[in-house]
CSV table of C-alpha atoms and ligand atoms in Angstrom, one decimal:
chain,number,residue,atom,x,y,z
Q,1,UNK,CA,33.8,-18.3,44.0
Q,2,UNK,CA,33.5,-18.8,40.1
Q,3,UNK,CA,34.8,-17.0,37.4
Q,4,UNK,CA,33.4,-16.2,34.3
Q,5,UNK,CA,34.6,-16.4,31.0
Q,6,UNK,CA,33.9,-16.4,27.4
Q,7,UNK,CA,34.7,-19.5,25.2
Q,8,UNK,CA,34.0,-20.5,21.8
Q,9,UNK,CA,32.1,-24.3,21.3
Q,10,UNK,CA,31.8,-26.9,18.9
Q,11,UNK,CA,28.3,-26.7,17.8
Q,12,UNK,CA,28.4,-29.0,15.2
Q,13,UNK,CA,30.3,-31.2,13.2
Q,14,UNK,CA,31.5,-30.0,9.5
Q,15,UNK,CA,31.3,-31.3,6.0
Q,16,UNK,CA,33.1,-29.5,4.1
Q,17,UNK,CA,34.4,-26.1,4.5
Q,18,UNK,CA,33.4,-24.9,7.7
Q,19,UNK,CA,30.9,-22.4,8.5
Q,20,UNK,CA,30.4,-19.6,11.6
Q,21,UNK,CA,27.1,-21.8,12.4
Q,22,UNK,CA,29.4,-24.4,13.6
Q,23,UNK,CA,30.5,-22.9,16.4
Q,24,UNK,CA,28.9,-21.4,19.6
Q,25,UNK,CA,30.2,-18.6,21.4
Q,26,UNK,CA,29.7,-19.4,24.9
Q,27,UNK,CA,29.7,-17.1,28.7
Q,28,UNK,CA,30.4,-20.0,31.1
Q,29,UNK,CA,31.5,-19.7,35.0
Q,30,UNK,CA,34.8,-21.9,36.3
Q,31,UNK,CA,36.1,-22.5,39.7
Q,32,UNK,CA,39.1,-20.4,40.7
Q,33,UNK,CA,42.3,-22.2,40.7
Q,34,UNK,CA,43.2,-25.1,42.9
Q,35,UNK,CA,46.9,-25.5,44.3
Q,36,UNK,CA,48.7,-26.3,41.4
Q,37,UNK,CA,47.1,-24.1,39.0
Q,38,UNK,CA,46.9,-20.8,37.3
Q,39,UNK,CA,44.5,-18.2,36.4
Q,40,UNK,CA,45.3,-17.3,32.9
Q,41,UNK,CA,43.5,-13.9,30.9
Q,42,UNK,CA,44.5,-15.0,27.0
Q,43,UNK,CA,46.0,-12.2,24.9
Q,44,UNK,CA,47.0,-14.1,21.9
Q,45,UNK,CA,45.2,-17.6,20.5
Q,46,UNK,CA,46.4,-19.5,17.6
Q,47,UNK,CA,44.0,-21.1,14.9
Q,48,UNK,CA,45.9,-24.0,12.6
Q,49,UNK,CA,44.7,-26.0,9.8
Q,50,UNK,CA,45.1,-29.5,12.0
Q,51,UNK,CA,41.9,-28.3,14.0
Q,52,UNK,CA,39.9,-29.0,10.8
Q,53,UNK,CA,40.5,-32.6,11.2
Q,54,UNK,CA,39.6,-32.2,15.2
Q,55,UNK,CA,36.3,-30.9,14.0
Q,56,UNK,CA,35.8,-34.7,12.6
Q,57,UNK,CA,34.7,-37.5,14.8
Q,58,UNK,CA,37.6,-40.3,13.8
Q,59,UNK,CA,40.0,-41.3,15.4
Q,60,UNK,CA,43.6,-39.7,14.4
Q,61,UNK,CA,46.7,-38.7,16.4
Q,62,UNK,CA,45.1,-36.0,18.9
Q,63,UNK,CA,41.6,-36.2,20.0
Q,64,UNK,CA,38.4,-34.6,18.0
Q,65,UNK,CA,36.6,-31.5,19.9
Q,66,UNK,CA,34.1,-32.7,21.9
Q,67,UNK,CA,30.4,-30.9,20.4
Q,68,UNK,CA,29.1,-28.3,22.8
Q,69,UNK,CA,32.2,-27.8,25.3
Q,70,UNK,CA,35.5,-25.9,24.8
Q,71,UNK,CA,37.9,-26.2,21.9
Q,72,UNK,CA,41.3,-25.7,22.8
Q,73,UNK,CA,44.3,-24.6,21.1
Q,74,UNK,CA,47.9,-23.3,21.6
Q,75,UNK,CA,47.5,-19.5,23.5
Q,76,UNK,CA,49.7,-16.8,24.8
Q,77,UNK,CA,48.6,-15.2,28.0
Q,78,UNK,CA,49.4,-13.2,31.1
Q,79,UNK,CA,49.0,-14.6,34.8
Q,80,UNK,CA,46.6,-13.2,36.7
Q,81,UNK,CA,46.2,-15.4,39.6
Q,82,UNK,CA,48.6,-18.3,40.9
Q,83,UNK,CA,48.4,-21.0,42.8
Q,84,UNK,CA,51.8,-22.6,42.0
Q,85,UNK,CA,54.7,-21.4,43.5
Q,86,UNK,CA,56.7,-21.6,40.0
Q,87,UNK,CA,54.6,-18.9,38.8
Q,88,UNK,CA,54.1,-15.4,39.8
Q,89,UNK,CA,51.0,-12.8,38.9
Q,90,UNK,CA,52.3,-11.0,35.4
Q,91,UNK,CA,54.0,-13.7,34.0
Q,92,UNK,CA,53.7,-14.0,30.2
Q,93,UNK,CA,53.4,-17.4,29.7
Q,94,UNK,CA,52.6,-19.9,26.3
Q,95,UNK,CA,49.4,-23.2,27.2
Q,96,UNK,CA,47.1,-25.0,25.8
Q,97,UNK,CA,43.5,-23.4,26.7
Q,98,UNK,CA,43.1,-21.2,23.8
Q,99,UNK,CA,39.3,-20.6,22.1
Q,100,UNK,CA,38.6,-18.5,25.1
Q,101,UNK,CA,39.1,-15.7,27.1
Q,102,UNK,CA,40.3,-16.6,30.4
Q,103,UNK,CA,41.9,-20.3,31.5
Q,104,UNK,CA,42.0,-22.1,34.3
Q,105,UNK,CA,44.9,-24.8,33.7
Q,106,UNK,CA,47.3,-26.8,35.6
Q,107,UNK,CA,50.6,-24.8,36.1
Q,108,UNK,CA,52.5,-28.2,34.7
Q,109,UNK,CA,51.0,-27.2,31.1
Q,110,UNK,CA,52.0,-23.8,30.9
Q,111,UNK,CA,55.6,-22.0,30.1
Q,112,UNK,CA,57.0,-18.9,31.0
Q,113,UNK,CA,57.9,-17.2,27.7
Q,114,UNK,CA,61.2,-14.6,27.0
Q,115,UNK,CA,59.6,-11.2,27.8
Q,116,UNK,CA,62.0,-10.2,25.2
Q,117,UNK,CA,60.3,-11.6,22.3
Q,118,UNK,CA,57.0,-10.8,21.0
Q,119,UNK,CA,54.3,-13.1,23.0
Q,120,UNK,CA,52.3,-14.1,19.8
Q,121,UNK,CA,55.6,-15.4,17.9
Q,122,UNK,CA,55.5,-18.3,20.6
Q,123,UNK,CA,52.2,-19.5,18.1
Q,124,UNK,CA,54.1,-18.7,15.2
Q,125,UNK,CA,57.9,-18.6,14.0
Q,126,UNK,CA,58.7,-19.8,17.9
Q,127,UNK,CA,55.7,-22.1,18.2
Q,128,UNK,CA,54.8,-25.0,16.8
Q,129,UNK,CA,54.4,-23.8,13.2
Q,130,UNK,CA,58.4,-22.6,13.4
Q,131,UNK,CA,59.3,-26.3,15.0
Q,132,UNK,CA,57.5,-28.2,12.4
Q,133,UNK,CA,59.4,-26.5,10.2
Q,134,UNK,CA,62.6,-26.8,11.8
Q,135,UNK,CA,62.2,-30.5,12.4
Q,136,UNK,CA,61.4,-31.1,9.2
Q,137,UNK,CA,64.2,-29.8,7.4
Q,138,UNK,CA,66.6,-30.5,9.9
Q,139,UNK,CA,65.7,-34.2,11.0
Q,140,UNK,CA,63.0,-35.4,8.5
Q,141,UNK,CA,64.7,-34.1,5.3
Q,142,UNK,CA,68.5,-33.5,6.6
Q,143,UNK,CA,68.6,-30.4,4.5
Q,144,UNK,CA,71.4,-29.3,3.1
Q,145,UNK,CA,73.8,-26.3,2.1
Q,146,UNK,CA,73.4,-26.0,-1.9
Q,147,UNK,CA,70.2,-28.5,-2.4
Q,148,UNK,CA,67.0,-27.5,-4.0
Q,149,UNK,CA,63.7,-27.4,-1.6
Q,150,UNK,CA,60.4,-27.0,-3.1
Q,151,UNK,CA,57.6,-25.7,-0.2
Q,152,UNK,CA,54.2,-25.3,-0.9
Q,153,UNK,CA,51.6,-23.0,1.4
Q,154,UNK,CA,54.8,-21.3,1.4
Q,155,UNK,CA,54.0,-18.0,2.9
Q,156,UNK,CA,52.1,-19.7,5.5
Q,157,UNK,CA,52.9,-20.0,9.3
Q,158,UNK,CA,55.2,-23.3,8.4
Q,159,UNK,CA,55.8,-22.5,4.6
Q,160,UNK,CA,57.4,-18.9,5.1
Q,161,UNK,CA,59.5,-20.2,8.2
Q,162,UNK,CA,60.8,-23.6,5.9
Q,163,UNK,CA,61.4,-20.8,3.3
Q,164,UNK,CA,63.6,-18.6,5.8
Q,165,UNK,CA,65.6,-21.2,7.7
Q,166,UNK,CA,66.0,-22.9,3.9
Q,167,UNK,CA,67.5,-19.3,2.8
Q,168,UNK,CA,69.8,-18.9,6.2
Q,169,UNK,CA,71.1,-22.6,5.6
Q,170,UNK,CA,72.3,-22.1,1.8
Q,171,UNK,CA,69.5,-23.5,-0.1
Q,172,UNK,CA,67.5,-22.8,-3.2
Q,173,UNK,CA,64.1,-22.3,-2.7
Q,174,UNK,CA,61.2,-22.9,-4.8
Q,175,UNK,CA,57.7,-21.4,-3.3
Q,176,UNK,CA,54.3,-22.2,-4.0
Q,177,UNK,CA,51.6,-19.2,-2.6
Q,178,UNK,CA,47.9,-18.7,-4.0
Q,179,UNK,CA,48.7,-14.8,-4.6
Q,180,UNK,CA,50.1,-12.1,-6.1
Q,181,UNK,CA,51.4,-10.0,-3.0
Q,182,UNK,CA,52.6,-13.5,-1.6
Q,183,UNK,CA,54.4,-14.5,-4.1
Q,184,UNK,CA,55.9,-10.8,-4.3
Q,185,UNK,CA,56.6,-10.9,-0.5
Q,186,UNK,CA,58.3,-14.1,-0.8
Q,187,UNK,CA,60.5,-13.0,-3.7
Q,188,UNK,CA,61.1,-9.3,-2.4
Q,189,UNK,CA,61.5,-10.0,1.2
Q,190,UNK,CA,62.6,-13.3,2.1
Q,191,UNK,CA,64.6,-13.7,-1.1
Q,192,UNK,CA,63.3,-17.0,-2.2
Q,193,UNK,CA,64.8,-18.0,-5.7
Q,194,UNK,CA,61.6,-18.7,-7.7
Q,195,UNK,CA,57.6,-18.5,-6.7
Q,196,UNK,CA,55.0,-20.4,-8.5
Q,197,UNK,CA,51.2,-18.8,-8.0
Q,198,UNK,CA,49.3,-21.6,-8.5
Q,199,UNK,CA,46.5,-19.8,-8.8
Q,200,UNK,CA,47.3,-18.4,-11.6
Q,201,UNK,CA,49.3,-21.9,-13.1
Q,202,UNK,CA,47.6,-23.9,-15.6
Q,203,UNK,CA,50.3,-26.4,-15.3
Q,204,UNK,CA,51.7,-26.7,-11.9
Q,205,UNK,CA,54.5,-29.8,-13.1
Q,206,UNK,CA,55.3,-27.4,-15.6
Q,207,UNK,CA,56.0,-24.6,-14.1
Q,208,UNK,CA,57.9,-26.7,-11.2
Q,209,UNK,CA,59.9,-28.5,-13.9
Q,210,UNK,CA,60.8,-24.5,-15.1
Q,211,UNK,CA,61.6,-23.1,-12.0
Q,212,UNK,CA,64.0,-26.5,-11.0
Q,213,UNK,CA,65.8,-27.7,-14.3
Q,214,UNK,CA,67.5,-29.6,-12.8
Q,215,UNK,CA,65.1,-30.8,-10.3
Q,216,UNK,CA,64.6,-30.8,-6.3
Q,217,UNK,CA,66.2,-32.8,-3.5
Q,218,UNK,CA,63.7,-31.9,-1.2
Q,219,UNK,CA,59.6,-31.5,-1.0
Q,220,UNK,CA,58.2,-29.9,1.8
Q,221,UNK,CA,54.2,-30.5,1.6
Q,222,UNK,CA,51.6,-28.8,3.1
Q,223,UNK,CA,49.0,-29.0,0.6
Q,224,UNK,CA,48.9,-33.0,-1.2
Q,225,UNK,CA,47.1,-33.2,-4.5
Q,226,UNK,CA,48.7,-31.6,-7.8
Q,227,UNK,CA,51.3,-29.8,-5.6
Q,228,UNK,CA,52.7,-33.6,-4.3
Q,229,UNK,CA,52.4,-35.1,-7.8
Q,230,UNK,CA,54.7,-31.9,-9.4
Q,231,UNK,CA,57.1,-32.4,-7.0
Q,232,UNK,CA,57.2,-36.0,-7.9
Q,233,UNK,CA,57.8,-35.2,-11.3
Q,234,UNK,CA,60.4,-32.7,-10.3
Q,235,UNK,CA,61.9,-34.7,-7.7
Q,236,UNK,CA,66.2,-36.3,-8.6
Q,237,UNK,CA,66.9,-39.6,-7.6
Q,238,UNK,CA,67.1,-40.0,-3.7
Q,239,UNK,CA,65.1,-37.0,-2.7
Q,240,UNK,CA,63.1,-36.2,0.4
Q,241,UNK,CA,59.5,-35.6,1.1
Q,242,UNK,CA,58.5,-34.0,4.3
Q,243,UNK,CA,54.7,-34.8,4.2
Q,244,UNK,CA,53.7,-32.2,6.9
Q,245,UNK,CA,50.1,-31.0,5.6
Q,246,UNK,CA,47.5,-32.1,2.7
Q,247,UNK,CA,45.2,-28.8,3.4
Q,248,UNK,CA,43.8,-29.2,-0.1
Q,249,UNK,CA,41.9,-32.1,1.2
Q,250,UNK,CA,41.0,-30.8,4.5
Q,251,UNK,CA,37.8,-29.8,3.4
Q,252,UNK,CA,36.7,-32.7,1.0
Q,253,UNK,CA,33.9,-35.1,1.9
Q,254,UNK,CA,35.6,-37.8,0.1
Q,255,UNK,CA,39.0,-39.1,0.5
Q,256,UNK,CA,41.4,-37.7,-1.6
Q,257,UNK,CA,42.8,-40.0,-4.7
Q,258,UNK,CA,46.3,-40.5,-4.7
Q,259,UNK,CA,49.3,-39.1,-6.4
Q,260,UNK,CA,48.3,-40.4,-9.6
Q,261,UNK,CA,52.6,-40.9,-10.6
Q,262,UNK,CA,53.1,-42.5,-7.0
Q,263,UNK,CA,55.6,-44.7,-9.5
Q,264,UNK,CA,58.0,-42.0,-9.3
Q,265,UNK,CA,59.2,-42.5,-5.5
Q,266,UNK,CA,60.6,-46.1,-6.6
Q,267,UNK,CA,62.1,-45.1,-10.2
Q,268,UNK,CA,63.8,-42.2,-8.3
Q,269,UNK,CA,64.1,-44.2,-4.7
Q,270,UNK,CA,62.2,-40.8,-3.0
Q,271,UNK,CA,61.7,-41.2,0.8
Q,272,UNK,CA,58.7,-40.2,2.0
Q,273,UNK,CA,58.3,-39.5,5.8
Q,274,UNK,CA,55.6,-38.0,7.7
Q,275,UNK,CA,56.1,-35.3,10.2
Q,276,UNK,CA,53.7,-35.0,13.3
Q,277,UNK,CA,55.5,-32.1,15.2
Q,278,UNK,CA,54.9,-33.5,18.8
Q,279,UNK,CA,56.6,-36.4,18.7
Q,280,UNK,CA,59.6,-34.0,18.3
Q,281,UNK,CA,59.4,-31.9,21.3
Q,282,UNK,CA,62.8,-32.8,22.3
Q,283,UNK,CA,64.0,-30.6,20.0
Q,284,UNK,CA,62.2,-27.6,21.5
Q,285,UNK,CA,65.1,-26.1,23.4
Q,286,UNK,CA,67.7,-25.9,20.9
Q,287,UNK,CA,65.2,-24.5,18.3
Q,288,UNK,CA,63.6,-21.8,20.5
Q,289,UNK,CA,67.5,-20.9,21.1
Q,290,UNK,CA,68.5,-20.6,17.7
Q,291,UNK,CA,64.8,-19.1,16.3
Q,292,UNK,CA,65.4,-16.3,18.7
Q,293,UNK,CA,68.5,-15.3,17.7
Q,294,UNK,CA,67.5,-15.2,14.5
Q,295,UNK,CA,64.7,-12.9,15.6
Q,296,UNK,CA,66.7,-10.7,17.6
Q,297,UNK,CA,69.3,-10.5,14.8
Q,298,UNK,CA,66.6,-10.3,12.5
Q,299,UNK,CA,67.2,-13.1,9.9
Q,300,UNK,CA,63.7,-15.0,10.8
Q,301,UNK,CA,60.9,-12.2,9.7
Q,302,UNK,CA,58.0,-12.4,11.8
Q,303,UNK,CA,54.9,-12.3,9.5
Q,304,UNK,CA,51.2,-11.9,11.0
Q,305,UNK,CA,47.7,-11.8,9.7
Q,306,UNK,CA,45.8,-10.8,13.0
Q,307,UNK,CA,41.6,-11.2,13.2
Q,308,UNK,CA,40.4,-8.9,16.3
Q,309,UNK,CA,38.3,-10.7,19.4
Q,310,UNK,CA,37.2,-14.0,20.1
Q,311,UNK,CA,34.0,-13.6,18.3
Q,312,UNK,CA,35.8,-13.3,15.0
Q,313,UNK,CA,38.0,-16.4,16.1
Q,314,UNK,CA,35.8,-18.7,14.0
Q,315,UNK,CA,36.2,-15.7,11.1
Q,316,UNK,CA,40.3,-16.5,11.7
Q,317,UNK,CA,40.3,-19.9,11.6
Q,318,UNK,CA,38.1,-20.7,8.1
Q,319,UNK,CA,40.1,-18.3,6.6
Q,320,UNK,CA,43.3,-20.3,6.8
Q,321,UNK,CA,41.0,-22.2,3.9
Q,322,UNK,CA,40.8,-19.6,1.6
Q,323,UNK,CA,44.6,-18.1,2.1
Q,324,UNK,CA,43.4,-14.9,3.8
Q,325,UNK,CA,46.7,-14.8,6.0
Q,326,UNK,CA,50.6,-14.1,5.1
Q,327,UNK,CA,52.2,-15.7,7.7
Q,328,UNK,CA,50.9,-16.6,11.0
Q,329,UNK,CA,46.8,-16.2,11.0
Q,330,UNK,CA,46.4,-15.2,14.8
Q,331,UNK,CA,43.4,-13.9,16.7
Q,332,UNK,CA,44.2,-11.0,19.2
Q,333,UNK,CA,42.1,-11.0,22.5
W,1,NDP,P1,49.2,-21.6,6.9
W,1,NDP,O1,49.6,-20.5,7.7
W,1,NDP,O2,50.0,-22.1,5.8
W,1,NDP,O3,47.7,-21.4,6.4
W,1,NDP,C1,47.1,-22.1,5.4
W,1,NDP,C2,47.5,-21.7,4.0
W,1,NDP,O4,47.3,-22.8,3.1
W,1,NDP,C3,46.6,-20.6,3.4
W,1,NDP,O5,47.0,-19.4,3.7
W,1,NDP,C4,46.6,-20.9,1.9
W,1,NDP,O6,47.6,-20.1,1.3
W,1,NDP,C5,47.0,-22.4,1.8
W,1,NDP,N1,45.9,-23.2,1.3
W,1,NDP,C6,44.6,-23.3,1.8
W,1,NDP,N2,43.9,-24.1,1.1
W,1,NDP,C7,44.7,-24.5,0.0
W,1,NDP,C8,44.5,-25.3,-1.1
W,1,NDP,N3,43.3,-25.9,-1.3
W,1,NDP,N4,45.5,-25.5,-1.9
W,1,NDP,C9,46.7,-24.9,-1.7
W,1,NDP,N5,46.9,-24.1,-0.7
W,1,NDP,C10,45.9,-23.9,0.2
W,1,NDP,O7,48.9,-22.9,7.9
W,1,NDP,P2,50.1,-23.6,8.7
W,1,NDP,O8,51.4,-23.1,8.3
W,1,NDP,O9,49.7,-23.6,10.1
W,1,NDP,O10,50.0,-25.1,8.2
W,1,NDP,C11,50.5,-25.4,6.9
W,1,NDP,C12,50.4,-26.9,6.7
W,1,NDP,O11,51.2,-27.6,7.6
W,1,NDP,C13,48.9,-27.5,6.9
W,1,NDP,O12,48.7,-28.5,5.9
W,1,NDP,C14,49.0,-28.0,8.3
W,1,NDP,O13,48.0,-29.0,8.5
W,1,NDP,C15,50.4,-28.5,8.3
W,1,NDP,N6,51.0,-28.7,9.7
W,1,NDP,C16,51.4,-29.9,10.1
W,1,NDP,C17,52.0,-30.1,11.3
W,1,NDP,C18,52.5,-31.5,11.6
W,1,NDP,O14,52.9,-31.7,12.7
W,1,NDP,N7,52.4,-32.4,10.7
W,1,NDP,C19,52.1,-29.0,12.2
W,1,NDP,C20,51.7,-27.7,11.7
W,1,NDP,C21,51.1,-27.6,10.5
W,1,NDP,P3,47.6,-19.8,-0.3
W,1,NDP,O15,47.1,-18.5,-0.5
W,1,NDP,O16,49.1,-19.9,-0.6
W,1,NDP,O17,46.8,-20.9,-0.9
């Protein structure tokens, strides 16, 4: 017996931004699962900026799609058939088989998730996006209480989760968004001390240099370019860069030119460390026990942008490009 299932397919390979005629929306039939595995309907699927780079053929630090077969992706779903006596039929559970409808996957890759929690916040605040940004303030940058942090994409699904564990920890926080009701959420909501809209700054080293006089001991990047040469200019001697993202380069078709005052991290002896979020997986269990609590409690704010049906996943995904979401862009299946 098969199964059939709707998925969505590389059809071609980007330059530049992507388009909706890059991907393929596909009905394909799989085999029902083996011993071992689990028959997974997805309710929630994540789309993240790092797939852009998948979309390339190079090599990097997690394989490209492969053109005309599934992508995947982090995905919240319910069990619906299992083959693995770990598991039992209704069990919400967090894998890796997102882009589609219904999974097929090996039981070993799949976690039961707190029914207590909102499923989709395991592909935000609980996910990945909330680890990145708890492993980068905590073990890349070794934030702390009193310091000045600078985050850019900062109402993002990493920004707006560096902001809010930066505010819980006694930090000032400088955030950089690309609109109005972002920067007013950030400033209104989460209580961040100071918001740039770059959009609307002529001078971004400027405006950083206003908003930190005195200037910051930590960067948190997401976006590269003229957002990593301000903080440069802002950063005090000894600070730390978290170089997590460079998503104003995602889309380019040539590579982007450097930080044109690079010169800066030895005057002012700045570290600056890259952050791939896997390599860091250790640290899952005592984040997902502290990010709860700050849910429950209510200290973490669980932002969304949610895109209906896979069809529109493609839709989801190309917006993250052109800042249609405030906080965690998700796609609801
Ligand atoms: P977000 O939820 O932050 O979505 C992307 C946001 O980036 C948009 O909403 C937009 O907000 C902003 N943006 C898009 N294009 C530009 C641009 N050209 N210039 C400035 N801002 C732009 O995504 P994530 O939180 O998932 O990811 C944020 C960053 O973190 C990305 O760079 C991503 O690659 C990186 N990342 C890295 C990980 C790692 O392990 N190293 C893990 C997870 C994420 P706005 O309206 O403010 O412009």
């Amino acid at each position: 017996m098969s199964i059939e299932v709707r998925e969505i397919h590389l059809r071609r390979r980007p330059i530049g931004l992507p388009t909706p005629e890059h991907f393929d929306l596909v009905s394909n039939r799989i085999r029902e699962p083996e011993p071992g595995q689990l028959l997974v309907r997805n309710t929630w699927m994540s789309v993240d900026p790092y797939m852009r780079g998948r979309m390339d053929e190079r090599k990097s630090y997690i394989a490209p799609f492969r053109l005309g077969e599934a992508m995947d992706g982090a995905a919240v779903g319910v069990v619906e058939f299992s083959n693995d006596p770990a598991f039992s039929v209704g069990d919400a559970v967090v894998h890796f088989a997102g882009w589609r409808d219904f999974a097929v996957i090996d039981a070993a890759t799949a976690r039961r998730i707190d029914p207590e929690l909102p499923a989709q916040a395991y592909l935000g605040a609980l996910g990945f996006p909330g680890l990145t940004a708890y492993v980068g303030l905590t073990r890349i940058a070794n934030a702390r209480q009193g310091e000045t942090i600078f985050v850019s994409a900062a109402s993002g699904a990493v920004g707006s989760i560096v902001a809010q564990i930066a505010k819980l920890g006694g930090l000032r926080v400088i955030a950089s968004v690309g609109s109005a009701d972002k920067a007013a959420w950030l400033r209104n909501e989460i209580g961040v001390d100071a918001v740039i809209n770059y959009r609307e700054t002529a001078d971004l080293t400027a405006a950083l240099a206003a908003a930190a006089p005195e200037g910051i001991h930590i960067y948190f990047d997401n976006v590269g370019g003229d957002h990593l040469e301000a903080a440069l200019a802002a950063a005090q001697t000894h600070a730390r860069f978290v170089l997590c993202g460079m998503i104003s380069g995602y889309n380019s078709d040539a590579p982007a030119s450097g930080p044109r005052n690079i010169f800066q991290a030895i005057e002012k002896r700045i570290r600056l460390q890259g952050l791939i979020v896997s390599d860091h997986i250790d640290l899952i269990p005592e984040f997902e026990r502290k990010m709860g609590v700050w849910i429950k409690e209510g200290k973490v704010a669980l932002r969304e942008t949610v895109v209906d049906g896979l069809d529109n996943a493609p839709d989801a995904f190309i917006g993250l490009f052109k800042g249609a979401n405030t906080g965690k862009m998700l796609v609801r299946l």
